[in-house]
mmCIF file of C-alpha atoms in Angstrom:
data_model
loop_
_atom_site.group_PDB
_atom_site.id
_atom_site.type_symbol
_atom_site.label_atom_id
_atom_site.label_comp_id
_atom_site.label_asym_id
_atom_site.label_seq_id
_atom_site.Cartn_x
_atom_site.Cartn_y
_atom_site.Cartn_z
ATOM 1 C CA UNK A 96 53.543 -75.305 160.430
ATOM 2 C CA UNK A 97 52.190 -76.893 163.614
ATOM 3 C CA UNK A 98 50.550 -80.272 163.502
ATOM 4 C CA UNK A 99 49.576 -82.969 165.037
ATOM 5 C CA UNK A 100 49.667 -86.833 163.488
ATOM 6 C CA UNK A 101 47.768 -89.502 165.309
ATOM 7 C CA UNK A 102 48.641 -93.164 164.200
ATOM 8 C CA UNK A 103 49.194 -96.724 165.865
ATOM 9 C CA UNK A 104 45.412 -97.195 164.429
ATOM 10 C CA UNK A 105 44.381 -101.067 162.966
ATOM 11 C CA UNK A 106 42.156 -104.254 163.631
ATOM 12 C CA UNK A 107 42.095 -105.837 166.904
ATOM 13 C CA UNK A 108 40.559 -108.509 168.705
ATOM 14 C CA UNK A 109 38.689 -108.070 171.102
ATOM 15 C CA UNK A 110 40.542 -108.077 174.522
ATOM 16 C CA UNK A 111 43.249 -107.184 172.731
ATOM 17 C CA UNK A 112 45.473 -104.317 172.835
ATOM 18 C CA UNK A 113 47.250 -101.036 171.011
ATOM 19 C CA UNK A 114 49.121 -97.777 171.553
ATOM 20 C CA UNK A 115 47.870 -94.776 169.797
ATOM 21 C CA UNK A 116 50.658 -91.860 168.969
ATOM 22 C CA UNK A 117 50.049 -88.337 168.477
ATOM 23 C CA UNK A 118 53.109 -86.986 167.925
ATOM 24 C CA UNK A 119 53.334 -82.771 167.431
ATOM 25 C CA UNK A 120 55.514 -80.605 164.981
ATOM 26 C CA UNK A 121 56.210 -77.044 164.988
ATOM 27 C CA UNK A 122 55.648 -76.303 168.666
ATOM 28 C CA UNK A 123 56.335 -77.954 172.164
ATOM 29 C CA UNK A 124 53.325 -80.086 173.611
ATOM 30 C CA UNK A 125 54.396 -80.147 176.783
ATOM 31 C CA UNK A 126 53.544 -76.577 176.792
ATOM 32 C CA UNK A 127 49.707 -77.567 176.552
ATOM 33 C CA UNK A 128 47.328 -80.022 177.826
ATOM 34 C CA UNK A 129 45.907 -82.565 174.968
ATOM 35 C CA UNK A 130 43.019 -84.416 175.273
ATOM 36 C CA UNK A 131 42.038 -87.697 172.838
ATOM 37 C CA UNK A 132 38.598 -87.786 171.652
ATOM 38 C CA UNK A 133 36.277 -90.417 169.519
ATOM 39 C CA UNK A 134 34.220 -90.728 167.456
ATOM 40 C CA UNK A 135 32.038 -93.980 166.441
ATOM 41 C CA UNK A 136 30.350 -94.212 162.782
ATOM 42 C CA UNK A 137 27.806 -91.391 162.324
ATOM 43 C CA UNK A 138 27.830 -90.447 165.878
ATOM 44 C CA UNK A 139 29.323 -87.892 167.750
ATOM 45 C CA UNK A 140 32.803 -86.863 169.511
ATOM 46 C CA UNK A 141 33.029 -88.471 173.297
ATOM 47 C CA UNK A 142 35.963 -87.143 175.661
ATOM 48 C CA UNK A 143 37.952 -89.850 176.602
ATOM 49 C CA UNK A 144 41.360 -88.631 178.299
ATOM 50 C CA UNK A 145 43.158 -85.905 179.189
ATOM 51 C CA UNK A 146 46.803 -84.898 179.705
ATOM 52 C CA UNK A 147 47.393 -81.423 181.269
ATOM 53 C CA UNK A 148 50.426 -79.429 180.614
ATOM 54 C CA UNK A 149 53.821 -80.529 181.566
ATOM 55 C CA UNK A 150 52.361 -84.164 181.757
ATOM 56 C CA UNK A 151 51.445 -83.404 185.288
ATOM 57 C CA UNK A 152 48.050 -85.116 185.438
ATOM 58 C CA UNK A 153 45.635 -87.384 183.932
ATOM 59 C CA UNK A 154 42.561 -88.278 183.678
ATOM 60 C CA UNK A 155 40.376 -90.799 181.880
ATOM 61 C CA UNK A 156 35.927 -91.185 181.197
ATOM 62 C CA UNK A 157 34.342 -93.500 183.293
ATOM 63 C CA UNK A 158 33.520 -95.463 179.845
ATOM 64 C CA UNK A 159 37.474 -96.307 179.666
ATOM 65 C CA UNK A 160 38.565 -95.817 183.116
ATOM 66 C CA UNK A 161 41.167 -98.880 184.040
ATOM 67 C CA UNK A 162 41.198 -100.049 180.598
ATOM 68 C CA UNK A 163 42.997 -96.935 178.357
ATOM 69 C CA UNK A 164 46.133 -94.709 180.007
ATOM 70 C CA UNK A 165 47.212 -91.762 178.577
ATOM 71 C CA UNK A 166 50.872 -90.672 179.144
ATOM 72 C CA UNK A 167 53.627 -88.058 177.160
ATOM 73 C CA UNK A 168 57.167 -88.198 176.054
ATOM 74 C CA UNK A 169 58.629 -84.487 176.040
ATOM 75 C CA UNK A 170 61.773 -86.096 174.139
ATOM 76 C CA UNK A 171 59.899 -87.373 171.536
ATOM 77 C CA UNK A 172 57.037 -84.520 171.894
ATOM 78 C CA UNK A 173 54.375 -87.021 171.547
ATOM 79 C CA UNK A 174 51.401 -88.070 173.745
ATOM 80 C CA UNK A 175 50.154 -91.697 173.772
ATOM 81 C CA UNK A 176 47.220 -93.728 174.505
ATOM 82 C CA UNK A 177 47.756 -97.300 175.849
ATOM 83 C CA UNK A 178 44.728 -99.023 174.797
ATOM 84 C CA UNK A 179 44.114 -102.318 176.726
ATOM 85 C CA UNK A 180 41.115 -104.900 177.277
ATOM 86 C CA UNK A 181 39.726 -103.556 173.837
ATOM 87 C CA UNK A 182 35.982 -104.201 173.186
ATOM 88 C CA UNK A 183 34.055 -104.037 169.735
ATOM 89 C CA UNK A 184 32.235 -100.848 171.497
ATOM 90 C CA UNK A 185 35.572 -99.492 171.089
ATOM 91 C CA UNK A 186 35.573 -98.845 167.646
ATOM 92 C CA UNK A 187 36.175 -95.359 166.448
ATOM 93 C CA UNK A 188 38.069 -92.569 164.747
ATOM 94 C CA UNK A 189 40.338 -91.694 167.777
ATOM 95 C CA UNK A 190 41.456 -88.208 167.424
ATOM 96 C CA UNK A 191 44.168 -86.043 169.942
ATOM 97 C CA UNK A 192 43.682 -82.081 170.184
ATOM 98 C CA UNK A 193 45.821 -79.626 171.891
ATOM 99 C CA UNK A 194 44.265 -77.593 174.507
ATOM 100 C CA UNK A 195 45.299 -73.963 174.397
ATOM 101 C CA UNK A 196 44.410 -71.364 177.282
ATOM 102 C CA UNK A 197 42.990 -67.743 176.398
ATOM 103 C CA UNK A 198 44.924 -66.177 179.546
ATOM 104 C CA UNK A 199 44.644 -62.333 180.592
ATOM 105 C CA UNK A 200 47.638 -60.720 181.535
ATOM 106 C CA UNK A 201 46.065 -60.640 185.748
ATOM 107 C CA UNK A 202 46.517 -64.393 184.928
ATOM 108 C CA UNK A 203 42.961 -65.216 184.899
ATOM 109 C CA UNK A 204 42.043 -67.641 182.102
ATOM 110 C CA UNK A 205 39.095 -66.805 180.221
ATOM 111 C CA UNK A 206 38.594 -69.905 177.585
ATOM 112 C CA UNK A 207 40.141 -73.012 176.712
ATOM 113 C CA UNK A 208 39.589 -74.367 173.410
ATOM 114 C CA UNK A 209 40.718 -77.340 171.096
ATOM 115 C CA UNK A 210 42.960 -75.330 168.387
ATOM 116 C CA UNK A 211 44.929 -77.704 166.768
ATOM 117 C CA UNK A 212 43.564 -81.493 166.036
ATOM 118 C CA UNK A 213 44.826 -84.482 164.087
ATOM 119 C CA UNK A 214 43.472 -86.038 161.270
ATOM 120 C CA UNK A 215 42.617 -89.640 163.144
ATOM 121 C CA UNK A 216 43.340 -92.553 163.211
ATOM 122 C CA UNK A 217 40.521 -95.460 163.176
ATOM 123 C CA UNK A 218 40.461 -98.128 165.539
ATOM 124 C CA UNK A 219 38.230 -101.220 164.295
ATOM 125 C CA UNK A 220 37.959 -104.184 167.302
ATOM 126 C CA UNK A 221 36.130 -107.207 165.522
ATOM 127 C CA UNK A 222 37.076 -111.174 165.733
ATOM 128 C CA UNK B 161 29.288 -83.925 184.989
ATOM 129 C CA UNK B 162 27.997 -81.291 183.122
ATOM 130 C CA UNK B 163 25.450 -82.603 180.558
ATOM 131 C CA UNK B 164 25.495 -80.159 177.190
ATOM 132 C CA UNK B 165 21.915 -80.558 174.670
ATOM 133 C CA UNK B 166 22.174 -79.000 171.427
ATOM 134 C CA UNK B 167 18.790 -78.469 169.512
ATOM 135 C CA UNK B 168 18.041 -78.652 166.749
ATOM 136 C CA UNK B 169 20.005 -81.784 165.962
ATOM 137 C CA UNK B 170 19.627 -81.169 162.344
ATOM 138 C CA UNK B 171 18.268 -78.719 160.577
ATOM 139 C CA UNK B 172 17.644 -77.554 156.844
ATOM 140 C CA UNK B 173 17.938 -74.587 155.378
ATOM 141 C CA UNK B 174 18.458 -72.239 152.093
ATOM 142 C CA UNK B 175 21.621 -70.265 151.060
ATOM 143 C CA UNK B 176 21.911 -67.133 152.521
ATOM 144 C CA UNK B 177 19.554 -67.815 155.781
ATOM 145 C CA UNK B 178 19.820 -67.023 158.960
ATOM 146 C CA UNK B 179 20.962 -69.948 161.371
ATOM 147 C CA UNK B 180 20.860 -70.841 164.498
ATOM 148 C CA UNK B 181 21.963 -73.442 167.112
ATOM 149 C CA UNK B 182 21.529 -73.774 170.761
ATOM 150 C CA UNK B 183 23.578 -75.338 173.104
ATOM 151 C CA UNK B 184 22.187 -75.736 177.032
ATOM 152 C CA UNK B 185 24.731 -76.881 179.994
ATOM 153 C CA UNK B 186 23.089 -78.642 182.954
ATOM 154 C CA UNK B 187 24.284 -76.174 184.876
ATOM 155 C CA UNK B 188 26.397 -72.859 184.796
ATOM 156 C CA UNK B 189 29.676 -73.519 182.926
ATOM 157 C CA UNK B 190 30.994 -69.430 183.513
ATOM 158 C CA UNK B 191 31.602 -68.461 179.612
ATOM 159 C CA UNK B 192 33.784 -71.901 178.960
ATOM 160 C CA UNK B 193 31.987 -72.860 176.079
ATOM 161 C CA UNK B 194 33.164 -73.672 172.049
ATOM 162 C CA UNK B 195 31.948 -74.185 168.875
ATOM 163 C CA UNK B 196 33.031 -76.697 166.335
ATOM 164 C CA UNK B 197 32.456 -77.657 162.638
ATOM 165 C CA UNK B 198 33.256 -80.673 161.168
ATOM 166 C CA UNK B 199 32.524 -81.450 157.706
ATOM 167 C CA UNK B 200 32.671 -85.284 156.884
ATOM 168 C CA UNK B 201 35.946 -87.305 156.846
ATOM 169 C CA UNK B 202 37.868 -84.263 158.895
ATOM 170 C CA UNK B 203 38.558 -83.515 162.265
ATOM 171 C CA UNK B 204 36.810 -81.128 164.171
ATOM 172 C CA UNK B 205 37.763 -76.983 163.797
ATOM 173 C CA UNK B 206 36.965 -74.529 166.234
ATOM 174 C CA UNK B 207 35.029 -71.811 165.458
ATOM 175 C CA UNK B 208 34.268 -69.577 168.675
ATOM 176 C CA UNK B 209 35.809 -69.697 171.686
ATOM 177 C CA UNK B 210 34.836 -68.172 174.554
ATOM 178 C CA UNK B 211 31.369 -67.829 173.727
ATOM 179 C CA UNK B 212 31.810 -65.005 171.679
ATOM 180 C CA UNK B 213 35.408 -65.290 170.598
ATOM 181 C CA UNK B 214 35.693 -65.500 166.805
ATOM 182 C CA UNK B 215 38.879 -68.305 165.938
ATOM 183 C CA UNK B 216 41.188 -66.713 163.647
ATOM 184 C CA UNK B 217 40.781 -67.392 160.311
ATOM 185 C CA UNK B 218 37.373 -67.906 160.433
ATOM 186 C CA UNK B 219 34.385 -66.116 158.668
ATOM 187 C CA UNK B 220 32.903 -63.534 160.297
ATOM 188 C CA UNK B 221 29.249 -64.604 159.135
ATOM 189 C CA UNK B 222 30.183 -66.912 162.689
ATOM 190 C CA UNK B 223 28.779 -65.235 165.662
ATOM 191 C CA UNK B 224 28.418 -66.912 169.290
ATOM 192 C CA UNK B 225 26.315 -65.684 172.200
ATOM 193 C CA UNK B 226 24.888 -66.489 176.059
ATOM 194 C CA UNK B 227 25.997 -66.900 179.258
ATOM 195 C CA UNK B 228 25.572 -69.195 181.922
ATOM 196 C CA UNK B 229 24.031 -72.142 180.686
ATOM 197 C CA UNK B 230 22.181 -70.836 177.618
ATOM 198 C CA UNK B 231 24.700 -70.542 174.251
ATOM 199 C CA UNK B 232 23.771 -69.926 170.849
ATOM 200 C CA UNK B 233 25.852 -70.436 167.250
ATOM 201 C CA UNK B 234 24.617 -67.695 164.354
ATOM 202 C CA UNK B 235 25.454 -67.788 161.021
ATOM 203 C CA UNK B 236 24.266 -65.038 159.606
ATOM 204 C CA UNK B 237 24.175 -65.510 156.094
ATOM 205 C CA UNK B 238 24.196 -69.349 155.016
ATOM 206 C CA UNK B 239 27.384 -70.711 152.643
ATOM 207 C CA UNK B 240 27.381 -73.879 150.596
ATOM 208 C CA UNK B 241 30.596 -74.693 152.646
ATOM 209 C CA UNK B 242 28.420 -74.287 156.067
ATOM 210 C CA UNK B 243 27.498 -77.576 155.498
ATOM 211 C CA UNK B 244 28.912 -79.925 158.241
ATOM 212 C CA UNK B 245 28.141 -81.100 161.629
ATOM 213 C CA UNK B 246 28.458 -78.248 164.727
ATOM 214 C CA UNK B 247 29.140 -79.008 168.191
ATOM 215 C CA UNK B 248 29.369 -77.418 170.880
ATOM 216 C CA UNK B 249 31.988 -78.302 174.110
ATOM 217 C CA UNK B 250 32.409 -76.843 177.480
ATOM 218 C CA UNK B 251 35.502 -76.332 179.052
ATOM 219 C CA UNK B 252 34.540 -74.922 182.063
ATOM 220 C CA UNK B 253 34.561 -78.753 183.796
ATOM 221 C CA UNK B 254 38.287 -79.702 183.943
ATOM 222 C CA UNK B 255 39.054 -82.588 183.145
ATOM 223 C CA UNK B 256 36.215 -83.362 181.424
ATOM 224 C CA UNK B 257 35.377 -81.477 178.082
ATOM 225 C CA UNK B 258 32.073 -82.688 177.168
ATOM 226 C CA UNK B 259 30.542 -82.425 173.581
ATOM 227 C CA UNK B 260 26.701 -81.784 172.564
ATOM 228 C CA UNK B 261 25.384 -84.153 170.520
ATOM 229 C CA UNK B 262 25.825 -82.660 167.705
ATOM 230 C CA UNK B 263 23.713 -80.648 164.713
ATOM 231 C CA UNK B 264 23.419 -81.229 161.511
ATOM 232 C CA UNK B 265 22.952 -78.440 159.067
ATOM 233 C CA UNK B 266 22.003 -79.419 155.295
ATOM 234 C CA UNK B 267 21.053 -76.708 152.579
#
């Protein structure tokens, strides 16, 4: 069965720091891109970072830019997210997704599309 | 960045309804738009991909339509287990997925 299982989750102080995990079973994520998403109490789901395939690039939201790096580890087929400078507006489920492409055969991709998500792992940043 | 407004963000309605959700980009996003459900305590699960791509596994009461920056979520006949939170998320942006806001559909 493929899954993925986010943890590294906890209380923090602010300015403080952690390193979420979202480590995959049943299938190779360095074949796919895989994005980490949150989501604060009763609101909704905010992009945050993005790995593409083969860990060949990155990208982070302006909201976490400088603070939060995302990076992969084929051997132990697991992305992470280095969480530093942590502020109480960071509190959140955190959730990682895999990103597969809907390709046609000419090579022309048609959708991509979160398939396969975590269950979360919640991220509370209070003194 | 491409903006993405759902409406209604909730809505109410009775078993075995029509619904409906809309989803507008703030500008074209070429097809690269999804549908998600999320009921509460779980992680999100697509539904359409696509636009118009039904996810495997999933009920076929689930419908998605539009183009360019006009999308729409149908459920043609309403389910107690329908209720949850829907989203919708464009792709077409790389690297930045964006969500809608969200809507909430109660019976």
């Amino acid at each position: 069965e493929e899954q993925l299982v986010e943890s590294g989750g906890g209380l923090v102080q602010p300015g403080g720091s952690l390193r979420l995990s979202c480590a995959a079973s049943g299938f190779a994520l360095k074949n796919y891109g895989v994005i980490w998403v949150r989501q604060t109490p009763g609101k909704g789901l905010e992009w945050l970072s993005h790995i593409r395939s083969g860990n060949t690039s990155i990208y982070h939201a302006d909201s976490v830019k400088g603070r939060f790096s995302i990076f992969g580890d084929k051997a132990k087929n697991s992305v992470f997210l280095e969480m530093n400078s942590l502020r109480v507006e960071d509190t959140a489920v955190y959730y990682c997704a895999r990103v597969t492409r809907w390709e046609q055969p000419t090579g022309t991709i048609r959708a991509r599309f979160c398939d396969l998500w975590g269950r979360g792992t919640l991220v509370s940043v209070s003194s | 960045d491409i903006q993405m407004t759902q409406s209604p963000s909730s809505l109410s309605a009775s078993i075995g309804d029509r619904v409906t959700i809309t989803c507008r980009a703030s500008q074209t996003i070429n097809n690269f738009l999804n549908w998600y459900q999320q009921k509460p305590g779980k992680a999100p699960k697509v539904l359409i991909y696509g636009t118009s791509n039904l996810q495997s596994g999933v009920p076929s009461r689930f419908s998605g339509s539009g183009s360019g920056t006009d999308f729409t979520l149908t459920i043609t006949s309403l389910q107690p287990e329908d209720v949850a939170i829907y989203y919708c998320q464009q792709t077409y942006s790389i690297p930045m997925y964006t969500f809608g806001q969200g809507t909430r559909l109660e019976i």
